[in-house]
């Protein structure tokens, strides 16, 4: 006969986690702070007190007179109703009324009501109020036991049992309210995280649209406008080839991006080699060739020694340089010249992209670039870099600087 399968540690894990969370909650200071009743419990308490008041009024009318016992009963019910709004004040009112009833009238019913009220005190008040209530209940029970035969034989044990049950019921209500508070806070955190994920996803799609498709369409538009004015056949062939390649790349990027938006398991859109290159010097040479094809003479200055950069740093620098070159093509296509310089310093790597714009364009103070440069600045800031750009007397300048960790850096 096969043996029954043993319960694995993974099967026991949820129960252990729930018990440990409850124990941590019971030991926390926040759990025992004063709190208000749950709205549903508050409504039920008010309805219950209303019914008790109606019963007390009925007994008063039936008795034919209003006695001090009726006065204490009404005051007690009003004090119980106070737990719906001011628990600590209501607790002391109930303790005072029950003490008066026990000491001056010798009523065992007030002692019973005091023990039952411990549930409301345990559910709403702080530890010192709960302790005061328990001490007062013990003192009055001892007083009633020693003063006369008001309590039946073994009545002290009944009072103690009712008080314990009431205390556990109050703690249970407090635990339910605390768990609800924790769940609400957790739901708020999850909603906030989901909103952040959705916002990041929108930013990622917007980046892909801007850095990929928009750049390809910029090249298509520029060469399409320049094609009728090309002076020779070679230049026309360069423009046609650029238009064809950029249009094809833009179409592939759109198809891949749509597939990614429909199916989250699909890989992201393929990137152009000029955008995916982590070699900053090679990227600078490719960008210079792109500017030359656009009719802008461009010089390139790169270090003789290959740059030792982290992949993320190299990618951010590459994206920044591409954005600068695309802004030149888009906003200053009539520039007389441009330059791309890479400076390798001991503590940082710097890329400087400049172009000599016409006087009318620079004189208007027109800023080149919008979202692309803002996103580039955000990316560089993530790795401790900086991005400066603006117009000068000779044209437009962009300067991107990223720190390079020393040899002893982790």
PDB file of C-alpha atoms in Angstrom, residues 15 54 75 127 135 140 152 202 235 287 312 319 334 362:
ATOM      1  CA  UNK A  15       0.212  29.116   7.056  1.00  0.00           C
ATOM      2  CA  UNK A  54     -36.136  51.715  23.932  1.00  0.00           C
ATOM      3  CA  UNK A  75     -26.280  57.079  31.245  1.00  0.00           C
ATOM      4  CA  UNK A 127      -3.007  49.695  26.313  1.00  0.00           C
ATOM      5  CA  UNK A 135      -7.700  46.739  37.143  1.00  0.00           C
ATOM      6  CA  UNK A 140     -14.900  45.908  41.822  1.00  0.00           C
ATOM      7  CA  UNK A 152     -23.563  33.655  43.402  1.00  0.00           C
ATOM      8  CA  UNK A 202       4.410  54.577 -22.266  1.00  0.00           C
ATOM      9  CA  UNK A 235      24.331  62.544 -55.026  1.00  0.00           C
ATOM     10  CA  UNK A 287      27.098  59.977 -37.734  1.00  0.00           C
ATOM     11  CA  UNK A 312      25.019  51.484 -20.344  1.00  0.00           C
ATOM     12  CA  UNK A 319      21.866  57.945 -28.107  1.00  0.00           C
ATOM     13  CA  UNK A 334      21.664  74.491 -44.209  1.00  0.00           C
ATOM     14  CA  UNK A 362      20.988  81.295 -34.634  1.00  0.00           C
TER      15      UNK A 362
END
